[in-house]
Amino acid sequence: MNTIYFTPGPSHLFSTYQKHLMEAMNLQLGSIYHRSNTFKNIYRHTDEQLRILMDIPSTHAIFFASSATEIWEKIILNCVDQYSFHLTNGAFSTKFYDVANALKKSPSQFAVDEGQGFNMNEIILPEATELICTTQNETSTGVQIPVEDLMMLKKKYPTKLLCTDLVSAAPYAAVDHTLMDCSFFSVQKAFGMPPGLGVWIANERCLDKANLLKDKGLNIGAHNTLESYFKNYKTFETPSTPNVIAIYILGKIAEDMNNLGLANLRRELDVKAGMLYDFAKQHKDFEPLVKQEEHRSKTVAVFNSVRPSAAIIAAVEQHHMLIGSGYGKDKASQIRIANFPATSIQQMEELINVLNTL
Amino acid sequence: MNTIYFTPGPSHLFSTYQKHLMEAMNLQLGSIYHRSNTFKNIYRHTDEQLRILMDIPSTHAIFFASSATEIWEKIILNCVDQYSFHLTNGAFSTKFYDVANALKKSPSQFAVDEGQGFNMNEIILPEATELICTTQNETSTGVQIPVEDLMMLKKKYPTKLLCTDLVSAAPYAAVDHTLMDCSFFSVQKAFGMPPGLGVWIANERCLDKANLLKDKGLNIGAHNTLESYFKNYKTFETPSTPNVIAIYILGKIAEDMNNLGLANLRRELDVKAGMLYDFAKQHKDFEPLVKQEEHRSKTVAVFNSVRPSAAIIAAVEQHHMLIGSGYGKDKASQIRIANFPATSIQQMEELINVLNTL
C-alpha cells in the first residue's frame, strides 16, 4: 500500500508526475541532446508555464541548477563582493549566511529566535550592503515572511539587491517578482517532484553585478555563473548537460497547475493549513511553534509535541502516512507537516483524524 | 518507432533503465528523505556495485554531483592552491583548463592538436605542479589516453595529485585507481542513463589537500566541498538533497553490468569499436580522425567526413538511428559515433550497413 508523504521535502509526488514521466520515456527524452531543438522547446515551455504560474516578468530569466544549496553558493559568488545581509531565524536561513562565510565574504545578519518572524521596521541595513538575503519560508521552523514585508524591505532599500529563498514556498507565495532581484526554489517541495532540480529566477541587475565582480578580477565561480546562464538562456540552452527529464516534467506540472488555477490551489492550501493549525491549537499535546499568525507558514506547519516526535511519526506511519520530525536540535520535540498541492483536503483530514486518535 | 541513439551523450538508455525506474516509482523513492536509512542503503548499494564494477579500492570514496562540469570546478577549488597542469587535446580537456583559469588559479597546459594523443615521455611538469589533470577519453575528438600511460605519468610524478576525466570512458577504461587520486564521470554516457548525475571518485590525499587550502584561508567553495562530502559519506549521506532516483538506478545498472561481467561488456565494446574503425578505414568518404591506433577511443569514434555531417546524420535518421556531428568548429566536417554498452553488436551492424549505403 502506498504511503502518503506529508514530509517537508522530498514529499508526495504530484498526481500527474508519473504520467509525465512515462511520456518522457515514450519520447526518449533521456537520450536527447541538450543543444537540440527538442530540448530548447522543452526549456521554452517550462519557462513559459512557470512565468504564467508565478507571474514572473520578462525582466527576469529562469535558470536550472541541481539544488537550492547550489544556488545559495552561486548567488553569493555572483552578486556579492563583500557584504551580504541575512535575515536568519532557522537552519536554512542560517545556512545561506554560512555559505557567504565559507566563500570568504563578510556577511552580517539580523537574527531572531527560531519560530520568530521579523519586524521589518527593526531592520537597519549596513550602508555597504550589496545583497539582502531572505528566506520567505523557513522550512526548518515553519516561519514565513509575509510577501508584503518583502515588498516593504525593497521599498525601504530600493538600490540593494534583494533575494528570497522560496524553496518550500513556490508557487504558493505571491511574491512580487518586479521587486525581487532573484529568488529560487527546489522541485521536491510544493511542485511534488523527486529531488534533483533547483530553479533560479534572476534579473539583469544580478547579471550586471556578476559582470562588475568579474571585471574587478574576483572569482565568481566557473560552473553555472550568471554570465554563462544568461548567455545560454538566449537560445533556451543551459551551461552544461542538465537534468532534462526533470525540466520537462516541471513544465508539465506547472502547466497542470495553471489549468487547475493557482488561485484554486492556494485556496485549497489555505483550507488545509487552517485545518492543520486548528488541530494543533485544540490538541493538548501539540501547539504551533510559531506564535504570530501572520508568520505561520502555509506550506510547512511545525508543532511542538509533548511526546517524542519519533513515537508520533511511528504511530502515524501505521496508517501509511509519513510526517516529518523537527529539524536539527528540535528533532525529538517537534513534528513538521508539509502542506503541498500533492495532498488533498481529504488526505489532510485523514491525517488529522489519525493524529487525534493518538 | 524508437530511435537508437549512437550520440556521444546523452545517449541510448541501457536496456534495464526503464525497469529500474518503474521499480523506483513503485518504491516511492521520489519521496524518501535523503537522511533516511532507505536512502543510506541505496547509496551503500550503489557504492558497492560501482566499487566492484570499476575495481575502486577502499582508499577511495564515491560522491555524487550534478554533472562532470560541476566536478571540474570542485576539483580545482579543493585540490589546487595555484598550479594545476592540464593535458589538453580537445574541447573538454581545454574546458577543464579554462575552469582553473576562471577560478583564478595559474594553470599550465601541455597541448597537442585535436585528434592527437600524448607522448608521456615529452611531458615535463613544472616543479610547483599540485594537480595533473588528464582526460582519459576526449569526447570531442575520440582520443584516448591508454591507461598504461596514465600509470606511467603517476610513476614519474608520484608526489603530485593525479586526476582523470572518465566522462565517456567509465566503466570501460581499466584505470588503476590505486594510482589515481581522483576521477569522475557522468551517467548519460556509457552507463546509459538520462543526464542529471555526476560521480566523483576521490581518495583522502584530495581531502588532505582541501583541508590544507581551507586552513590557509582559501575559498574552496561552500557547496559540495570535499570536507562536506567525506563527512557525509561516513554515514552514506550527501551534503544536500541529491538526485535520489538516479543514484538508485546507477547502482542497479552497475549491478546488472556486474552480472553480465565487465570483461564481457568490454569484449563486446571492442568488437563494436573494431567494426566501426574498419568501416571508416574502408569507406572512401570517411576516415578516422585519430591516426594512431593506440590513441583511438573505444567508446567514442570520430570520423572526418567528405560530405557535410548534417547530410549524413539526416540520412541515417531516416533509419531511426541517430549519430552525432563533430564538436564545435568540426561540427560540419566530422561525425561522432558513441560505442556504449546500451547498443548491441547487431545494432552497430545495422548502423554500419546504413552508412555503407549512403
Short mmCIF file of N, CA, C and O in Angstrom, two decimals, chain B residues 55-136:
data_model
loop_
_atom_site.label_atom_id
_atom_site.label_comp_id
_atom_site.label_asym_id
_atom_site.label_seq_id
_atom_site.Cartn_x
_atom_site.Cartn_y
_atom_site.Cartn_z
N ASP B 55 36.54 -1.63 -9.94
CA ASP B 55 37.70 -2.01 -9.13
C ASP B 55 38.24 -0.80 -8.35
O ASP B 55 39.43 -0.46 -8.43
N ILE B 56 37.33 -0.17 -7.62
CA ILE B 56 37.70 1.02 -6.85
C ILE B 56 38.10 0.57 -5.45
O ILE B 56 37.31 -0.06 -4.74
N PRO B 57 39.33 0.89 -5.03
CA PRO B 57 39.81 0.40 -3.73
C PRO B 57 39.19 1.17 -2.56
O PRO B 57 38.64 2.26 -2.74
N SER B 58 39.32 0.60 -1.37
CA SER B 58 38.70 1.18 -0.18
C SER B 58 39.36 2.49 0.23
O SER B 58 38.85 3.21 1.09
N THR B 59 40.50 2.80 -0.37
CA THR B 59 41.15 4.09 -0.11
C THR B 59 40.38 5.26 -0.73
O THR B 59 40.67 6.42 -0.45
N HIS B 60 39.45 4.96 -1.61
CA HIS B 60 38.72 6.00 -2.33
C HIS B 60 37.24 6.01 -1.93
O HIS B 60 36.63 4.96 -1.73
N ALA B 61 36.69 7.21 -1.86
CA ALA B 61 35.25 7.37 -1.61
C ALA B 61 34.56 7.72 -2.93
O ALA B 61 35.22 8.12 -3.91
N ILE B 62 33.25 7.53 -2.97
CA ILE B 62 32.47 7.80 -4.18
C ILE B 62 31.39 8.81 -3.85
O ILE B 62 30.56 8.57 -2.97
N PHE B 63 31.42 9.94 -4.56
CA PHE B 63 30.49 11.04 -4.27
C PHE B 63 29.61 11.35 -5.48
O PHE B 63 29.98 11.05 -6.62
N PHE B 64 28.50 12.02 -5.22
CA PHE B 64 27.58 12.37 -6.30
C PHE B 64 27.47 13.89 -6.46
O PHE B 64 27.35 14.61 -5.48
N ALA B 65 27.50 14.32 -7.71
CA ALA B 65 27.30 15.73 -8.05
C ALA B 65 26.28 15.77 -9.18
O ALA B 65 25.69 14.74 -9.54
N SER B 66 26.04 16.95 -9.72
CA SER B 66 25.01 17.04 -10.76
C SER B 66 25.57 16.74 -12.15
O SER B 66 24.84 16.31 -13.03
N SER B 67 26.86 16.99 -12.35
CA SER B 67 27.45 16.79 -13.67
C SER B 67 28.96 16.81 -13.55
O SER B 67 29.51 17.26 -12.54
N ALA B 68 29.63 16.35 -14.59
CA ALA B 68 31.09 16.43 -14.62
C ALA B 68 31.56 17.87 -14.64
O ALA B 68 32.60 18.21 -14.08
N THR B 69 30.78 18.73 -15.27
CA THR B 69 31.14 20.16 -15.31
C THR B 69 31.23 20.72 -13.90
O THR B 69 32.14 21.48 -13.57
N GLU B 70 30.28 20.33 -13.06
CA GLU B 70 30.35 20.77 -11.67
C GLU B 70 31.60 20.20 -11.00
O GLU B 70 32.29 20.89 -10.25
N ILE B 71 31.91 18.95 -11.30
CA ILE B 71 33.06 18.31 -10.64
C ILE B 71 34.38 18.97 -11.05
O ILE B 71 35.27 19.13 -10.21
N TRP B 72 34.50 19.39 -12.31
CA TRP B 72 35.69 20.15 -12.71
C TRP B 72 35.94 21.29 -11.71
O TRP B 72 37.05 21.47 -11.21
N GLU B 73 34.88 22.06 -11.48
CA GLU B 73 35.00 23.22 -10.59
C GLU B 73 35.42 22.79 -9.19
O GLU B 73 36.32 23.38 -8.58
N LYS B 74 34.78 21.73 -8.69
CA LYS B 74 35.04 21.31 -7.31
C LYS B 74 36.45 20.75 -7.16
O LYS B 74 37.08 20.93 -6.11
N ILE B 75 36.93 20.06 -8.17
CA ILE B 75 38.30 19.52 -8.09
C ILE B 75 39.31 20.65 -8.00
O ILE B 75 40.22 20.65 -7.16
N ILE B 76 39.15 21.63 -8.88
CA ILE B 76 40.11 22.75 -8.87
C ILE B 76 40.04 23.50 -7.54
O ILE B 76 41.08 23.80 -6.92
N LEU B 77 38.85 23.78 -7.06
CA LEU B 77 38.72 24.51 -5.80
C LEU B 77 39.32 23.75 -4.62
O LEU B 77 39.93 24.34 -3.74
N ASN B 78 39.12 22.43 -4.62
CA ASN B 78 39.52 21.63 -3.46
C ASN B 78 40.95 21.10 -3.51
O ASN B 78 41.50 20.73 -2.48
N CYS B 79 41.51 21.01 -4.69
CA CYS B 79 42.82 20.35 -4.82
C CYS B 79 43.93 21.25 -5.36
O CYS B 79 45.04 20.76 -5.58
N VAL B 80 43.64 22.49 -5.61
CA VAL B 80 44.66 23.36 -6.21
C VAL B 80 44.73 24.70 -5.48
O VAL B 80 43.72 25.41 -5.37
N ASP B 81 45.92 25.01 -5.01
CA ASP B 81 46.16 26.36 -4.49
C ASP B 81 46.38 27.28 -5.69
O ASP B 81 45.60 28.20 -5.93
N GLN B 82 47.42 26.97 -6.48
CA GLN B 82 47.68 27.79 -7.66
C GLN B 82 47.90 27.00 -8.95
O GLN B 82 47.46 27.41 -10.01
N TYR B 83 48.59 25.86 -8.84
CA TYR B 83 49.15 25.27 -10.06
C TYR B 83 48.57 23.91 -10.45
O TYR B 83 48.99 22.87 -9.94
N SER B 84 47.62 23.94 -11.34
CA SER B 84 47.20 22.68 -11.97
C SER B 84 47.89 22.60 -13.33
O SER B 84 48.25 23.61 -13.93
N PHE B 85 48.06 21.36 -13.79
CA PHE B 85 48.73 21.13 -15.07
C PHE B 85 47.81 20.26 -15.90
O PHE B 85 47.36 19.20 -15.45
N HIS B 86 47.50 20.71 -17.12
CA HIS B 86 46.46 20.06 -17.92
C HIS B 86 47.01 19.50 -19.23
O HIS B 86 47.69 20.21 -19.97
N LEU B 87 46.69 18.24 -19.49
CA LEU B 87 46.97 17.66 -20.80
C LEU B 87 45.76 17.95 -21.69
O LEU B 87 44.67 17.40 -21.45
N THR B 88 45.93 18.81 -22.69
CA THR B 88 44.77 19.24 -23.49
C THR B 88 44.93 18.84 -24.95
O THR B 88 45.99 19.01 -25.55
N ASN B 89 43.85 18.30 -25.50
CA ASN B 89 43.84 17.91 -26.92
C ASN B 89 42.44 17.93 -27.50
O ASN B 89 42.13 17.16 -28.41
N GLY B 90 41.60 18.81 -26.97
CA GLY B 90 40.24 18.91 -27.48
C GLY B 90 39.40 19.80 -26.59
O GLY B 90 39.90 20.38 -25.62
N ALA B 91 38.12 19.88 -26.91
CA ALA B 91 37.24 20.85 -26.25
C ALA B 91 37.09 20.60 -24.76
O ALA B 91 37.12 21.54 -23.96
N PHE B 92 36.95 19.33 -24.36
CA PHE B 92 36.63 19.09 -22.95
C PHE B 92 37.86 19.19 -22.05
O PHE B 92 37.78 19.77 -20.96
N SER B 93 38.99 18.68 -22.51
CA SER B 93 40.21 18.84 -21.71
C SER B 93 40.56 20.33 -21.59
O SER B 93 41.04 20.79 -20.55
N THR B 94 40.29 21.10 -22.65
CA THR B 94 40.56 22.54 -22.62
C THR B 94 39.59 23.26 -21.69
O THR B 94 39.96 24.22 -21.00
N LYS B 95 38.33 22.78 -21.65
CA LYS B 95 37.37 23.41 -20.72
C LYS B 95 37.79 23.20 -19.26
O LYS B 95 37.59 24.08 -18.43
N PHE B 96 38.35 22.06 -18.96
CA PHE B 96 38.85 21.79 -17.61
C PHE B 96 39.94 22.82 -17.27
O PHE B 96 39.93 23.42 -16.17
N TYR B 97 40.83 23.06 -18.23
CA TYR B 97 41.87 24.08 -18.07
C TYR B 97 41.24 25.47 -17.89
O TYR B 97 41.65 26.25 -17.02
N ASP B 98 40.21 25.76 -18.69
CA ASP B 98 39.53 27.06 -18.59
C ASP B 98 38.89 27.26 -17.21
O ASP B 98 38.83 28.38 -16.70
N VAL B 99 38.38 26.17 -16.65
CA VAL B 99 37.78 26.24 -15.31
C VAL B 99 38.82 26.73 -14.31
O VAL B 99 38.55 27.59 -13.46
N ALA B 100 40.03 26.19 -14.41
CA ALA B 100 41.10 26.61 -13.49
C ALA B 100 41.40 28.09 -13.65
O ALA B 100 41.62 28.81 -12.68
N ASN B 101 41.40 28.57 -14.89
CA ASN B 101 41.60 30.00 -15.11
C ASN B 101 40.46 30.82 -14.52
O ASN B 101 40.69 31.84 -13.87
N ALA B 102 39.23 30.37 -14.77
CA ALA B 102 38.07 31.12 -14.26
C ALA B 102 38.11 31.20 -12.74
O ALA B 102 37.65 32.19 -12.16
N LEU B 103 38.66 30.18 -12.11
CA LEU B 103 38.74 30.17 -10.65
C LEU B 103 39.98 30.88 -10.12
O LEU B 103 40.34 30.76 -8.95
N LYS B 104 40.64 31.62 -11.01
CA LYS B 104 41.78 32.47 -10.64
C LYS B 104 43.01 31.69 -10.20
O LYS B 104 43.81 32.18 -9.40
N LYS B 105 43.12 30.46 -10.68
CA LYS B 105 44.34 29.71 -10.44
C LYS B 105 45.33 30.08 -11.55
O LYS B 105 45.02 30.86 -12.45
N SER B 106 46.51 29.49 -11.50
CA SER B 106 47.53 29.72 -12.54
C SER B 106 47.88 28.40 -13.21
O SER B 106 48.97 27.87 -13.02
N PRO B 107 46.93 27.87 -13.99
CA PRO B 107 47.17 26.56 -14.60
C PRO B 107 48.15 26.65 -15.76
O PRO B 107 48.33 27.71 -16.36
N SER B 108 48.79 25.55 -16.05
CA SER B 108 49.55 25.48 -17.30
C SER B 108 49.09 24.24 -18.05
O SER B 108 48.38 23.40 -17.51
N GLN B 109 49.45 24.18 -19.32
CA GLN B 109 48.95 23.06 -20.12
C GLN B 109 50.02 22.53 -21.05
O GLN B 109 50.94 23.24 -21.45
N PHE B 110 49.87 21.25 -21.37
CA PHE B 110 50.64 20.64 -22.44
C PHE B 110 49.62 20.32 -23.52
O PHE B 110 48.80 19.41 -23.36
N ALA B 111 49.64 21.11 -24.59
CA ALA B 111 48.58 20.99 -25.60
C ALA B 111 49.11 20.33 -26.86
O ALA B 111 50.22 20.62 -27.32
N VAL B 112 48.32 19.42 -27.39
CA VAL B 112 48.61 18.88 -28.72
C VAL B 112 47.37 19.11 -29.59
O VAL B 112 46.30 19.45 -29.09
N ASP B 113 47.54 18.94 -30.88
CA ASP B 113 46.43 19.20 -31.79
C ASP B 113 45.27 18.25 -31.54
O ASP B 113 45.45 17.13 -31.04
N GLU B 114 44.09 18.70 -31.95
CA GLU B 114 42.91 17.85 -31.84
C GLU B 114 43.11 16.59 -32.69
O GLU B 114 43.62 16.65 -33.80
N GLY B 115 42.75 15.48 -32.10
CA GLY B 115 42.94 14.22 -32.81
C GLY B 115 44.26 13.55 -32.45
O GLY B 115 44.48 12.39 -32.78
N GLN B 116 45.13 14.29 -31.75
CA GLN B 116 46.43 13.74 -31.35
C GLN B 116 46.37 13.20 -29.92
O GLN B 116 45.63 13.73 -29.09
N GLY B 117 47.17 12.19 -29.67
CA GLY B 117 47.36 11.71 -28.30
C GLY B 117 48.62 12.33 -27.71
O GLY B 117 49.21 13.25 -28.29
N PHE B 118 49.02 11.79 -26.56
CA PHE B 118 50.19 12.34 -25.88
C PHE B 118 51.31 11.32 -25.84
O PHE B 118 51.07 10.13 -25.64
N ASN B 119 52.52 11.82 -25.99
CA ASN B 119 53.70 11.00 -25.73
C ASN B 119 54.16 11.37 -24.32
O ASN B 119 54.68 12.47 -24.10
N MET B 120 53.94 10.46 -23.38
CA MET B 120 54.19 10.79 -21.97
C MET B 120 55.65 11.16 -21.72
O MET B 120 55.96 11.89 -20.77
N ASN B 121 56.56 10.67 -22.57
CA ASN B 121 57.97 11.00 -22.38
C ASN B 121 58.26 12.47 -22.62
O ASN B 121 59.23 13.02 -22.12
N GLU B 122 57.39 13.11 -23.38
CA GLU B 122 57.59 14.53 -23.69
C GLU B 122 57.11 15.46 -22.58
O GLU B 122 57.36 16.66 -22.60
N ILE B 123 56.35 14.88 -21.65
CA ILE B 123 55.69 15.74 -20.66
C ILE B 123 56.60 15.98 -19.46
O ILE B 123 57.02 15.06 -18.77
N ILE B 124 56.93 17.25 -19.27
CA ILE B 124 57.76 17.67 -18.14
C ILE B 124 56.92 18.62 -17.30
O ILE B 124 56.48 19.66 -17.77
N LEU B 125 56.69 18.24 -16.07
CA LEU B 125 55.84 19.09 -15.22
C LEU B 125 56.64 20.23 -14.62
O LEU B 125 57.77 20.05 -14.19
N PRO B 126 56.01 21.41 -14.53
CA PRO B 126 56.63 22.46 -13.72
C PRO B 126 56.74 21.95 -12.28
O PRO B 126 55.84 21.25 -11.79
N GLU B 127 57.82 22.30 -11.64
CA GLU B 127 58.12 21.85 -10.28
C GLU B 127 56.95 22.06 -9.32
O GLU B 127 56.64 21.20 -8.49
N ALA B 128 56.28 23.21 -9.45
CA ALA B 128 55.26 23.58 -8.45
C ALA B 128 53.90 22.93 -8.70
O ALA B 128 52.96 23.16 -7.93
N THR B 129 53.80 22.11 -9.72
CA THR B 129 52.51 21.50 -10.04
C THR B 129 51.92 20.79 -8.81
O THR B 129 52.60 20.03 -8.14
N GLU B 130 50.64 21.07 -8.58
CA GLU B 130 49.95 20.39 -7.47
C GLU B 130 49.08 19.25 -7.97
O GLU B 130 48.96 18.21 -7.34
N LEU B 131 48.44 19.48 -9.09
CA LEU B 131 47.46 18.51 -9.61
C LEU B 131 47.65 18.36 -11.13
O LEU B 131 47.72 19.36 -11.84
N ILE B 132 47.73 17.11 -11.57
CA ILE B 132 47.79 16.84 -13.01
C ILE B 132 46.38 16.46 -13.47
O ILE B 132 45.79 15.51 -12.94
N CYS B 133 45.87 17.20 -14.43
CA CYS B 133 44.51 16.96 -14.93
C CYS B 133 44.57 16.31 -16.31
O CYS B 133 45.10 16.92 -17.25
N THR B 134 44.03 15.13 -16.41
CA THR B 134 44.03 14.43 -17.68
C THR B 134 42.60 14.09 -18.09
O THR B 134 41.69 14.05 -17.25
N THR B 135 42.42 13.84 -19.36
CA THR B 135 41.12 13.46 -19.88
C THR B 135 41.32 12.12 -20.57
O THR B 135 41.88 12.07 -21.67
N GLN B 136 40.93 11.06 -19.88
CA GLN B 136 41.26 9.73 -20.40
C GLN B 136 40.61 9.51 -21.75
O GLN B 136 41.16 8.86 -22.62
#
